[in-house]
mmCIF file of C-alpha atoms in Angstrom:
data_model
loop_
_atom_site.group_PDB
_atom_site.id
_atom_site.type_symbol
_atom_site.label_atom_id
_atom_site.label_comp_id
_atom_site.label_asym_id
_atom_site.label_seq_id
_atom_site.Cartn_x
_atom_site.Cartn_y
_atom_site.Cartn_z
ATOM 1 C CA MET A 1272 132.620 106.585 114.245
ATOM 2 C CA ASP A 1273 131.070 106.941 110.817
ATOM 3 C CA ALA A 1274 128.515 104.564 109.299
ATOM 4 C CA ILE A 1275 131.178 102.485 107.553
ATOM 5 C CA GLN A 1276 132.929 101.796 110.851
ATOM 6 C CA HIS A 1277 129.643 100.990 112.595
ATOM 7 C CA LEU A 1278 128.638 98.666 109.760
ATOM 8 C CA ASN A 1279 131.957 96.834 109.901
ATOM 9 C CA GLU A 1280 131.278 96.064 113.560
ATOM 10 C CA LEU A 1281 127.648 95.042 112.999
ATOM 11 C CA ILE A 1282 128.355 92.681 110.093
ATOM 12 C CA ARG A 1283 130.874 90.727 112.167
ATOM 13 C CA PHE A 1284 128.005 89.462 114.323
ATOM 14 C CA ASP A 1285 126.470 86.300 112.850
ATOM 15 C CA SER A 1286 122.875 87.231 113.612
ATOM 16 C CA VAL A 1287 121.051 84.899 111.215
ATOM 17 C CA SER A 1288 117.461 84.654 112.445
ATOM 18 C CA SER A 1289 117.802 81.009 113.496
ATOM 19 C CA LYS A 1290 120.478 82.044 115.998
ATOM 20 C CA SER A 1291 120.389 84.326 119.014
ATOM 21 C CA ASN A 1292 120.798 88.031 118.306
ATOM 22 C CA VAL A 1293 121.700 88.744 121.938
ATOM 23 C CA PRO A 1294 125.406 89.478 121.205
ATOM 24 C CA ILE A 1295 124.656 92.124 118.558
ATOM 25 C CA THR A 1296 121.904 93.575 120.743
ATOM 26 C CA ASP A 1297 124.374 93.833 123.622
ATOM 27 C CA HIS A 1298 126.683 95.752 121.277
ATOM 28 C CA VAL A 1299 123.978 98.210 120.182
ATOM 29 C CA GLU A 1300 122.717 98.666 123.740
ATOM 30 C CA ARG A 1301 126.221 99.381 125.007
ATOM 31 C CA PHE A 1302 126.753 102.048 122.341
ATOM 32 C CA LEU A 1303 123.417 103.741 123.026
ATOM 33 C CA LYS A 1304 124.031 103.850 126.763
ATOM 34 C CA GLN A 1305 127.457 105.373 126.158
ATOM 35 C CA ARG A 1306 125.717 108.109 124.160
ATOM 36 C CA GLY A 1307 123.405 108.842 127.085
ATOM 37 C CA PHE A 1308 120.287 107.042 125.870
ATOM 38 C CA GLU A 1309 117.722 105.609 128.248
ATOM 39 C CA VAL A 1310 117.478 101.979 127.093
ATOM 40 C CA GLU A 1311 114.611 99.526 127.458
ATOM 41 C CA ARG A 1312 115.497 95.886 126.719
ATOM 42 C CA LEU A 1313 112.901 93.288 125.720
ATOM 43 C CA GLU A 1314 113.812 89.593 125.594
ATOM 44 C CA TYR A 1315 111.898 86.443 124.663
ATOM 45 C CA ASP A 1316 112.494 82.879 123.487
ATOM 46 C CA ASP A 1317 111.410 82.114 119.936
ATOM 47 C CA LYS A 1318 109.465 78.994 118.916
ATOM 48 C CA LEU A 1319 112.646 76.916 118.981
ATOM 49 C CA GLY A 1320 113.665 78.190 122.401
ATOM 50 C CA VAL A 1321 116.363 80.528 121.056
ATOM 51 C CA ARG A 1322 116.852 83.686 123.094
ATOM 52 C CA LYS A 1323 116.095 86.917 121.223
ATOM 53 C CA ALA A 1324 116.410 90.553 122.275
ATOM 54 C CA SER A 1325 115.258 93.968 121.114
ATOM 55 C CA VAL A 1326 116.152 97.402 122.452
ATOM 56 C CA VAL A 1327 114.112 100.607 122.528
ATOM 57 C CA ALA A 1328 116.122 103.703 123.425
ATOM 58 C CA LYS A 1329 115.406 107.391 124.022
ATOM 59 C CA LEU A 1330 117.569 110.506 124.110
ATOM 60 C CA GLY A 1331 116.167 113.961 124.765
ATOM 61 C CA PRO A 1332 113.376 115.583 126.777
ATOM 62 C CA GLY A 1333 109.603 115.367 126.499
ATOM 63 C CA THR A 1334 107.677 113.448 123.876
ATOM 64 C CA GLY A 1335 107.116 113.527 120.128
ATOM 65 C CA GLY A 1336 110.268 113.839 118.068
ATOM 66 C CA MET A 1337 111.523 111.088 115.783
ATOM 67 C CA ALA A 1338 111.439 107.298 116.139
ATOM 68 C CA TYR A 1339 113.818 105.151 114.069
ATOM 69 C CA PHE A 1340 113.182 101.400 113.680
ATOM 70 C CA GLY A 1341 115.665 98.810 112.429
ATOM 71 C CA HIS A 1342 116.287 95.079 112.869
ATOM 72 C CA THR A 1343 119.476 93.225 113.729
ATOM 73 C CA ASP A 1344 118.688 89.764 112.320
ATOM 74 C CA VAL A 1345 119.703 88.682 108.822
ATOM 75 C CA VAL A 1346 118.788 85.896 106.409
ATOM 76 C CA PRO A 1347 121.046 82.822 106.015
ATOM 77 C CA ALA A 1348 124.341 83.422 104.233
ATOM 78 C CA SER A 1349 124.872 80.140 102.395
ATOM 79 C CA PRO A 1350 125.918 79.975 99.648
ATOM 80 C CA TRP A 1351 128.249 82.980 99.625
ATOM 81 C CA PHE A 1352 129.692 84.243 96.347
ATOM 82 C CA THR A 1353 133.406 84.033 97.160
ATOM 83 C CA ASP A 1354 135.871 82.092 99.291
ATOM 84 C CA GLN A 1355 138.161 85.125 99.586
ATOM 85 C CA HIS A 1356 136.123 86.442 102.505
ATOM 86 C CA GLY A 1357 133.128 85.151 104.426
ATOM 87 C CA PRO A 1358 129.675 86.726 104.697
ATOM 88 C CA PHE A 1359 130.464 88.026 108.190
ATOM 89 C CA GLU A 1360 133.813 89.506 107.168
ATOM 90 C CA PRO A 1361 132.995 93.022 105.917
ATOM 91 C CA THR A 1362 134.946 93.805 102.757
ATOM 92 C CA ILE A 1363 135.157 97.050 100.788
ATOM 93 C CA LYS A 1364 135.760 96.914 97.041
ATOM 94 C CA ASP A 1365 134.949 99.321 94.207
ATOM 95 C CA GLY A 1366 132.882 101.652 96.362
ATOM 96 C CA LYS A 1367 130.787 98.869 97.894
ATOM 97 C CA LEU A 1368 130.789 97.199 101.296
ATOM 98 C CA TYR A 1369 130.088 93.457 101.063
ATOM 99 C CA GLY A 1370 128.672 91.301 103.848
ATOM 100 C CA ARG A 1371 125.484 89.616 104.982
ATOM 101 C CA GLY A 1372 123.152 92.313 106.282
ATOM 102 C CA SER A 1373 125.102 95.164 104.688
ATOM 103 C CA CYS A 1374 121.979 96.205 102.801
ATOM 104 C CA ASP A 1375 119.197 94.519 104.791
ATOM 105 C CA MET A 1376 119.521 96.233 107.114
ATOM 106 C CA LYS A 1377 122.611 96.688 109.217
ATOM 107 C CA GLY A 1378 123.676 99.466 106.843
ATOM 108 C CA SER A 1379 120.639 101.471 107.877
ATOM 109 C CA VAL A 1380 121.214 100.763 111.574
ATOM 110 C CA ALA A 1381 124.816 101.908 111.115
ATOM 111 C CA CYS A 1382 123.593 105.173 109.594
ATOM 112 C CA ALA A 1383 121.225 105.748 112.517
ATOM 113 C CA LEU A 1384 123.995 105.110 115.056
ATOM 114 C CA ALA A 1385 126.381 107.392 113.172
ATOM 115 C CA ALA A 1386 123.716 110.101 112.944
ATOM 116 C CA VAL A 1387 123.045 110.183 116.688
ATOM 117 C CA GLU A 1388 126.797 110.466 117.280
ATOM 118 C CA ARG A 1389 126.609 113.822 115.513
ATOM 119 C CA ILE A 1390 123.860 115.076 117.852
ATOM 120 C CA ARG A 1391 124.491 116.586 121.280
ATOM 121 C CA ALA A 1392 121.858 115.744 123.885
ATOM 122 C CA GLU A 1393 121.710 119.372 125.003
ATOM 123 C CA ASP A 1394 120.627 120.411 121.488
ATOM 124 C CA LEU A 1395 117.487 118.258 121.625
ATOM 125 C CA LYS A 1396 114.137 119.834 122.452
ATOM 126 C CA ARG A 1397 112.238 116.632 121.721
ATOM 127 C CA PRO A 1398 113.391 113.008 121.904
ATOM 128 C CA VAL A 1399 114.984 110.790 119.315
ATOM 129 C CA TYR A 1400 114.105 107.107 119.723
ATOM 130 C CA ILE A 1401 116.182 104.224 118.345
ATOM 131 C CA THR A 1402 114.587 100.762 118.199
ATOM 132 C CA CYS A 1403 116.452 97.647 117.028
ATOM 133 C CA THR A 1404 114.377 94.472 116.857
ATOM 134 C CA ALA A 1405 114.876 90.730 116.500
ATOM 135 C CA ASP A 1406 113.245 88.326 114.038
ATOM 136 C CA GLU A 1407 112.058 90.759 111.366
ATOM 137 C CA GLU A 1408 113.064 88.240 108.716
ATOM 138 C CA VAL A 1409 110.969 85.433 110.217
ATOM 139 C CA GLY A 1410 107.645 86.949 111.230
ATOM 140 C CA TYR A 1411 108.301 90.258 113.000
ATOM 141 C CA GLY A 1412 108.603 88.677 116.453
ATOM 142 C CA GLY A 1413 110.731 91.476 117.856
ATOM 143 C CA ALA A 1414 108.403 94.194 116.594
ATOM 144 C CA GLN A 1415 105.430 92.345 118.069
ATOM 145 C CA SER A 1416 107.228 92.298 121.412
ATOM 146 C CA VAL A 1417 107.884 96.040 121.168
ATOM 147 C CA ALA A 1418 104.259 96.778 120.281
ATOM 148 C CA LYS A 1419 102.937 94.715 123.197
ATOM 149 C CA ARG A 1420 105.495 95.349 125.940
ATOM 150 C CA SER A 1421 107.480 98.524 125.376
ATOM 151 C CA VAL A 1422 106.745 101.491 127.653
ATOM 152 C CA LEU A 1423 108.753 103.761 125.363
ATOM 153 C CA PHE A 1424 106.704 102.663 122.346
ATOM 154 C CA ARG A 1425 103.546 103.681 124.248
ATOM 155 C CA GLU A 1426 105.252 107.035 124.796
ATOM 156 C CA MET A 1427 105.968 107.379 121.068
ATOM 157 C CA ILE A 1428 102.295 106.784 120.309
ATOM 158 C CA ALA A 1429 101.065 109.237 122.934
ATOM 159 C CA GLY A 1430 103.503 111.898 121.739
ATOM 160 C CA ASP A 1431 102.740 111.336 118.029
ATOM 161 C CA ALA A 1432 106.393 110.721 117.167
ATOM 162 C CA LYS A 1433 107.364 110.614 113.505
ATOM 163 C CA GLY A 1434 108.413 107.081 112.628
ATOM 164 C CA ILE A 1435 111.047 105.947 110.139
ATOM 165 C CA ILE A 1436 111.403 102.274 109.211
ATOM 166 C CA GLY A 1437 114.970 102.095 107.935
ATOM 167 C CA GLU A 1438 114.587 99.266 105.402
ATOM 168 C CA PRO A 1439 116.481 99.739 102.103
ATOM 169 C CA THR A 1440 114.611 102.105 99.768
ATOM 170 C CA HIS A 1441 117.676 103.717 98.139
ATOM 171 C CA LEU A 1442 116.647 106.728 100.239
ATOM 172 C CA GLU A 1443 113.307 107.029 98.443
ATOM 173 C CA VAL A 1444 110.352 107.954 100.658
ATOM 174 C CA VAL A 1445 107.905 105.031 100.893
ATOM 175 C CA TYR A 1446 104.379 105.730 102.135
ATOM 176 C CA ALA A 1447 102.928 102.222 101.792
ATOM 177 C CA HIS A 1448 103.931 98.582 101.624
ATOM 178 C CA LYS A 1449 102.097 95.298 101.193
ATOM 179 C CA GLY A 1450 101.164 92.945 104.003
ATOM 180 C CA THR A 1451 102.138 89.288 104.297
ATOM 181 C CA PHE A 1452 99.863 86.300 104.977
ATOM 182 C CA GLY A 1453 100.712 82.612 104.857
ATOM 183 C CA PHE A 1454 99.121 79.234 105.582
ATOM 184 C CA LEU A 1455 99.725 75.496 105.194
ATOM 185 C CA ALA A 1456 97.358 72.696 104.215
ATOM 186 C CA THR A 1457 98.521 69.158 104.985
ATOM 187 C CA SER A 1458 97.325 65.777 103.752
ATOM 188 C CA ILE A 1459 98.398 62.719 105.750
ATOM 189 C CA GLY A 1460 98.887 59.360 104.017
ATOM 190 C CA LYS A 1461 100.885 56.204 104.659
ATOM 191 C CA ALA A 1462 104.221 55.304 103.114
ATOM 192 C CA SER A 1463 104.694 51.957 101.421
ATOM 193 C CA HIS A 1464 106.336 50.406 98.386
ATOM 194 C CA SER A 1465 104.334 51.593 95.410
ATOM 195 C CA SER A 1466 104.048 48.019 94.070
ATOM 196 C CA THR A 1467 101.724 47.164 96.961
ATOM 197 C CA LYS A 1468 98.336 48.414 98.072
ATOM 198 C CA GLU A 1469 99.504 48.870 101.660
ATOM 199 C CA GLY A 1470 100.049 52.613 101.471
ATOM 200 C CA LEU A 1471 97.864 55.693 101.178
ATOM 201 C CA ASN A 1472 99.055 58.370 98.760
ATOM 202 C CA ALA A 1473 98.667 61.730 100.515
ATOM 203 C CA ASN A 1474 98.738 63.553 97.180
ATOM 204 C CA LEU A 1475 95.350 62.161 96.162
ATOM 205 C CA ALA A 1476 93.526 64.293 98.745
ATOM 206 C CA MET A 1477 95.801 67.234 97.971
ATOM 207 C CA ILE A 1478 95.079 67.379 94.238
ATOM 208 C CA PRO A 1479 91.512 68.780 94.495
ATOM 209 C CA PHE A 1480 92.752 71.343 97.035
ATOM 210 C CA LEU A 1481 95.425 72.471 94.589
ATOM 211 C CA VAL A 1482 92.749 72.889 91.936
ATOM 212 C CA GLU A 1483 90.876 75.246 94.266
ATOM 213 C CA MET A 1484 94.063 77.168 95.120
ATOM 214 C CA LYS A 1485 94.793 77.582 91.401
ATOM 215 C CA ALA A 1486 91.258 78.892 90.918
ATOM 216 C CA LEU A 1487 91.810 81.407 93.736
ATOM 217 C CA HIS A 1488 95.100 82.412 92.121
ATOM 218 C CA ASP A 1489 93.381 83.106 88.813
ATOM 219 C CA GLU A 1490 90.569 84.996 90.542
ATOM 220 C CA VAL A 1491 92.786 87.368 92.517
ATOM 221 C CA GLU A 1492 94.940 88.017 89.456
ATOM 222 C CA ALA A 1493 91.916 89.112 87.421
ATOM 223 C CA ASP A 1494 89.484 90.637 89.950
ATOM 224 C CA PRO A 1495 89.939 94.445 90.277
ATOM 225 C CA ALA A 1496 88.995 94.153 93.964
ATOM 226 C CA TRP A 1497 92.292 92.333 94.556
ATOM 227 C CA ARG A 1498 94.415 94.783 92.584
ATOM 228 C CA HIS A 1499 95.899 98.132 93.608
ATOM 229 C CA PRO A 1500 97.234 100.554 90.981
ATOM 230 C CA GLU A 1501 99.718 102.205 93.359
ATOM 231 C CA PHE A 1502 101.828 99.031 93.646
ATOM 232 C CA ASP A 1503 104.170 97.199 91.285
ATOM 233 C CA PRO A 1504 103.128 94.493 90.744
ATOM 234 C CA PRO A 1505 99.513 95.559 91.403
ATOM 235 C CA THR A 1506 98.432 92.086 92.590
ATOM 236 C CA ILE A 1507 98.634 90.166 95.878
ATOM 237 C CA CYS A 1508 101.063 87.598 94.370
ATOM 238 C CA TRP A 1509 99.214 84.422 95.441
ATOM 239 C CA ASN A 1510 102.207 82.051 95.657
ATOM 240 C CA ILE A 1511 101.545 78.287 95.841
ATOM 241 C CA GLY A 1512 104.144 75.762 96.985
ATOM 242 C CA ILE A 1513 103.891 71.968 97.191
ATOM 243 C CA ASN A 1514 106.029 69.265 98.843
ATOM 244 C CA ASP A 1515 105.203 65.575 99.317
ATOM 245 C CA HIS A 1516 108.498 64.706 101.080
ATOM 246 C CA THR A 1517 109.202 61.651 98.904
ATOM 247 C CA HIS A 1518 112.726 60.931 97.678
ATOM 248 C CA ALA A 1519 112.050 58.058 95.276
ATOM 249 C CA PHE A 1520 109.494 57.233 92.593
ATOM 250 C CA ASN A 1521 108.533 53.922 94.195
ATOM 251 C CA ILE A 1522 107.351 55.295 97.542
ATOM 252 C CA THR A 1523 103.736 56.136 98.270
ATOM 253 C CA ALA A 1524 103.721 59.726 99.547
ATOM 254 C CA PRO A 1525 103.090 59.704 103.327
ATOM 255 C CA GLN A 1526 102.517 63.449 103.538
ATOM 256 C CA SER A 1527 101.673 66.279 101.173
ATOM 257 C CA VAL A 1528 101.960 69.926 102.181
ATOM 258 C CA CYS A 1529 100.709 72.935 100.271
ATOM 259 C CA SER A 1530 101.928 76.380 101.306
ATOM 260 C CA VAL A 1531 100.350 79.627 100.164
ATOM 261 C CA TYR A 1532 101.862 83.049 100.760
ATOM 262 C CA TYR A 1533 100.203 86.248 99.610
ATOM 263 C CA ARG A 1534 100.642 89.993 99.981
ATOM 264 C CA PRO A 1535 97.445 91.977 100.620
ATOM 265 C CA MET A 1536 97.403 95.686 99.877
ATOM 266 C CA PRO A 1537 95.736 98.625 101.651
ATOM 267 C CA GLY A 1538 91.943 98.530 101.569
ATOM 268 C CA GLN A 1539 91.753 94.747 101.116
ATOM 269 C CA ASN A 1540 90.539 92.138 103.594
ATOM 270 C CA PRO A 1541 93.028 89.235 103.567
ATOM 271 C CA GLN A 1542 90.844 87.272 105.993
ATOM 272 C CA LEU A 1543 88.327 86.636 103.196
ATOM 273 C CA LEU A 1544 90.870 84.608 101.230
ATOM 274 C CA LEU A 1545 92.104 82.877 104.365
ATOM 275 C CA ASP A 1546 88.558 81.761 105.198
ATOM 276 C CA ARG A 1547 87.955 80.438 101.682
ATOM 277 C CA ALA A 1548 91.202 78.472 101.767
ATOM 278 C CA ARG A 1549 90.316 77.034 105.177
ATOM 279 C CA GLN A 1550 86.894 75.936 103.882
ATOM 280 C CA ALA A 1551 88.526 74.306 100.852
ATOM 281 C CA ALA A 1552 90.905 72.399 103.131
ATOM 282 C CA GLU A 1553 87.997 71.156 105.232
ATOM 283 C CA ARG A 1554 86.153 69.945 102.121
ATOM 284 C CA CYS A 1555 89.249 68.010 101.060
ATOM 285 C CA GLY A 1556 89.872 66.545 104.512
ATOM 286 C CA LEU A 1557 93.149 68.407 105.035
ATOM 287 C CA LYS A 1558 94.690 69.907 108.145
ATOM 288 C CA PHE A 1559 94.787 73.717 107.866
ATOM 289 C CA GLU A 1560 97.356 75.844 109.691
ATOM 290 C CA PHE A 1561 97.526 79.644 109.655
ATOM 291 C CA ARG A 1562 101.224 80.541 109.865
ATOM 292 C CA SER A 1563 101.590 84.307 109.671
ATOM 293 C CA GLY A 1564 99.675 87.496 109.119
ATOM 294 C CA ALA A 1565 100.828 91.105 108.864
ATOM 295 C CA MET A 1566 98.705 93.931 107.544
ATOM 296 C CA PRO A 1567 99.869 96.484 104.967
ATOM 297 C CA LEU A 1568 101.341 99.822 105.981
ATOM 298 C CA TYR A 1569 99.731 102.932 104.517
ATOM 299 C CA MET A 1570 100.097 106.673 104.931
ATOM 300 C CA ASP A 1571 98.250 109.211 102.801
ATOM 301 C CA PRO A 1572 100.898 110.379 100.295
ATOM 302 C CA LYS A 1573 99.342 113.851 100.424
ATOM 303 C CA SER A 1574 99.582 114.064 104.211
ATOM 304 C CA GLU A 1575 101.667 116.804 105.782
ATOM 305 C CA PHE A 1576 104.059 114.216 107.238
ATOM 306 C CA ILE A 1577 104.820 112.498 103.922
ATOM 307 C CA GLN A 1578 105.065 115.766 102.026
ATOM 308 C CA GLU A 1579 107.492 117.156 104.599
ATOM 309 C CA LEU A 1580 109.569 113.976 104.420
ATOM 310 C CA VAL A 1581 109.669 114.133 100.611
ATOM 311 C CA GLN A 1582 110.953 117.706 100.862
ATOM 312 C CA LEU A 1583 113.567 116.865 103.493
ATOM 313 C CA ALA A 1584 114.772 113.854 101.488
ATOM 314 C CA ASP A 1585 114.894 115.994 98.333
ATOM 315 C CA ARG A 1586 112.716 113.607 96.341
ATOM 316 C CA PRO A 1587 110.101 114.470 93.700
ATOM 317 C CA ARG A 1588 107.440 112.220 95.214
ATOM 318 C CA ALA A 1589 106.781 109.327 97.603
ATOM 319 C CA THR A 1590 106.366 105.766 96.367
ATOM 320 C CA THR A 1591 105.305 102.250 97.428
ATOM 321 C CA VAL A 1592 107.097 98.908 97.815
ATOM 322 C CA SER A 1593 105.875 95.326 97.598
ATOM 323 C CA TYR A 1594 107.825 93.864 100.529
ATOM 324 C CA GLY A 1595 106.815 93.997 104.195
ATOM 325 C CA THR A 1596 108.506 95.564 107.224
ATOM 326 C CA ASP A 1597 108.280 95.722 111.017
ATOM 327 C CA GLY A 1598 105.926 98.634 110.404
ATOM 328 C CA ALA A 1599 103.117 96.108 109.950
ATOM 329 C CA MET A 1600 103.300 95.456 113.708
ATOM 330 C CA LEU A 1601 103.696 99.111 114.696
ATOM 331 C CA THR A 1602 100.617 100.661 113.104
ATOM 332 C CA GLU A 1603 99.510 102.329 116.343
ATOM 333 C CA LEU A 1604 102.130 104.918 115.486
ATOM 334 C CA LYS A 1605 100.141 107.125 113.134
ATOM 335 C CA LYS A 1606 103.050 108.762 111.306
ATOM 336 C CA MET A 1607 105.260 106.149 109.712
ATOM 337 C CA ALA A 1608 107.275 105.893 106.502
ATOM 338 C CA VAL A 1609 109.952 103.571 105.138
ATOM 339 C CA LEU A 1610 113.237 105.290 104.314
ATOM 340 C CA GLY A 1611 116.678 103.745 104.296
ATOM 341 C CA PRO A 1612 119.975 103.419 102.409
ATOM 342 C CA GLY A 1613 120.684 100.627 99.961
ATOM 343 C CA SER A 1614 118.542 98.938 97.334
ATOM 344 C CA ILE A 1615 116.149 96.077 98.024
ATOM 345 C CA LYS A 1616 117.622 94.480 94.888
ATOM 346 C CA GLN A 1617 120.750 93.671 96.909
ATOM 347 C CA ALA A 1618 118.869 92.331 99.956
ATOM 348 C CA HIS A 1619 119.127 88.548 100.547
ATOM 349 C CA THR A 1620 121.517 88.079 97.605
ATOM 350 C CA TRP A 1621 124.517 85.748 97.676
ATOM 351 C CA ASP A 1622 126.876 88.737 97.265
ATOM 352 C CA GLU A 1623 124.970 91.285 99.367
ATOM 353 C CA TRP A 1624 126.473 94.779 99.336
ATOM 354 C CA ILE A 1625 125.690 98.432 99.909
ATOM 355 C CA GLU A 1626 127.231 101.450 98.218
ATOM 356 C CA LEU A 1627 129.482 103.534 100.454
ATOM 357 C CA ASP A 1628 127.798 106.631 99.046
ATOM 358 C CA GLN A 1629 124.445 105.381 100.335
ATOM 359 C CA LEU A 1630 125.900 105.058 103.832
ATOM 360 C CA GLU A 1631 127.210 108.615 103.736
ATOM 361 C CA ARG A 1632 123.971 110.020 102.346
ATOM 362 C CA GLY A 1633 121.845 107.939 104.716
ATOM 363 C CA THR A 1634 123.723 109.227 107.741
ATOM 364 C CA ALA A 1635 123.377 112.820 106.566
ATOM 365 C CA LEU A 1636 119.648 112.411 105.945
ATOM 366 C CA TYR A 1637 118.949 110.788 109.312
ATOM 367 C CA GLU A 1638 120.917 113.570 111.018
ATOM 368 C CA LYS A 1639 118.862 116.121 109.093
ATOM 369 C CA LEU A 1640 115.591 114.514 110.214
ATOM 370 C CA ILE A 1641 116.700 114.384 113.850
ATOM 371 C CA ARG A 1642 117.704 118.045 113.833
ATOM 372 C CA ARG A 1643 114.438 119.087 112.175
ATOM 373 C CA TRP A 1644 112.046 116.997 114.265
ATOM 374 C CA CYS A 1645 113.906 116.911 117.563
ATOM 375 C CA GLY A 1646 115.940 120.108 117.664
ATOM 376 C CA ASP A 1647 114.120 122.932 115.883
#
């Protein structure tokens, strides 16, 4: 099958991160086994008790070679832009394939599967690895499981395999991406009718904390230590959210929650900001909860690996992106780049699509990399 056919099959699985991805993982595992891959399956229950699965597969002798990484979960698909077809009903129109996950990143997985179909096992001198993870969209849970538990991932590290994260880059070579850190600060009050003095407004303790978070925002926007000229935007994007859970003006807020999400860049210490926020929460009498943390990915753009990849991809140079990937959890693999079909501009949109040309070119490029790194 070609990538379009593979993608049609993959999109039909409703693998939104809140649901189990076991059915789509079964599908990928079955295909890889049919192609002769050795397959390692890793399962776990997420925080809500939902069963999740990742697969790590190997074809070919020895160690080294190429390691492809993709994820099978997708973001929610409501609302969807048309009632003529649903988000899990792949539809081709005007040179584009529409469907949730078409761009992020089942299109890339489809290209990888189509590429290995073009490779004969007997032509391989080194292995090609295919990894498909769960929960990339909600904290990299599948990649964490691979990093901690996978025997084949240990083999990739020992053999110095060349890693490709297949997230959508429009087939540009990406040598670095930002990290992701997030936390919550919560103020607890007591609900009552606002005409009485029986309640305790949770926002009152939250207000001074918000002042400190705004001051941190202004600091990291202006301080050169928290900027990086190789990224666009060159800042950590200190994003503040607030919710007091009230639905009427005449209720005293029983709870107030501030969320902060930021994106550290290579060479920065995100823990410094986390510690300052925690101290501010303590001063204001708030509960502080660290929610997620993933470090940036960075490869020297002048390294032999990146330069070779730029040449193979026929690009003038490598670049950076501001989003995060599973690569944040897989940094023990010392050669890693992000390279995949589709544009991040279409990811998570209400009419998500990928160009058919990107699927064709992505398949050809992945095949080229496999032949170069695993067959020559």
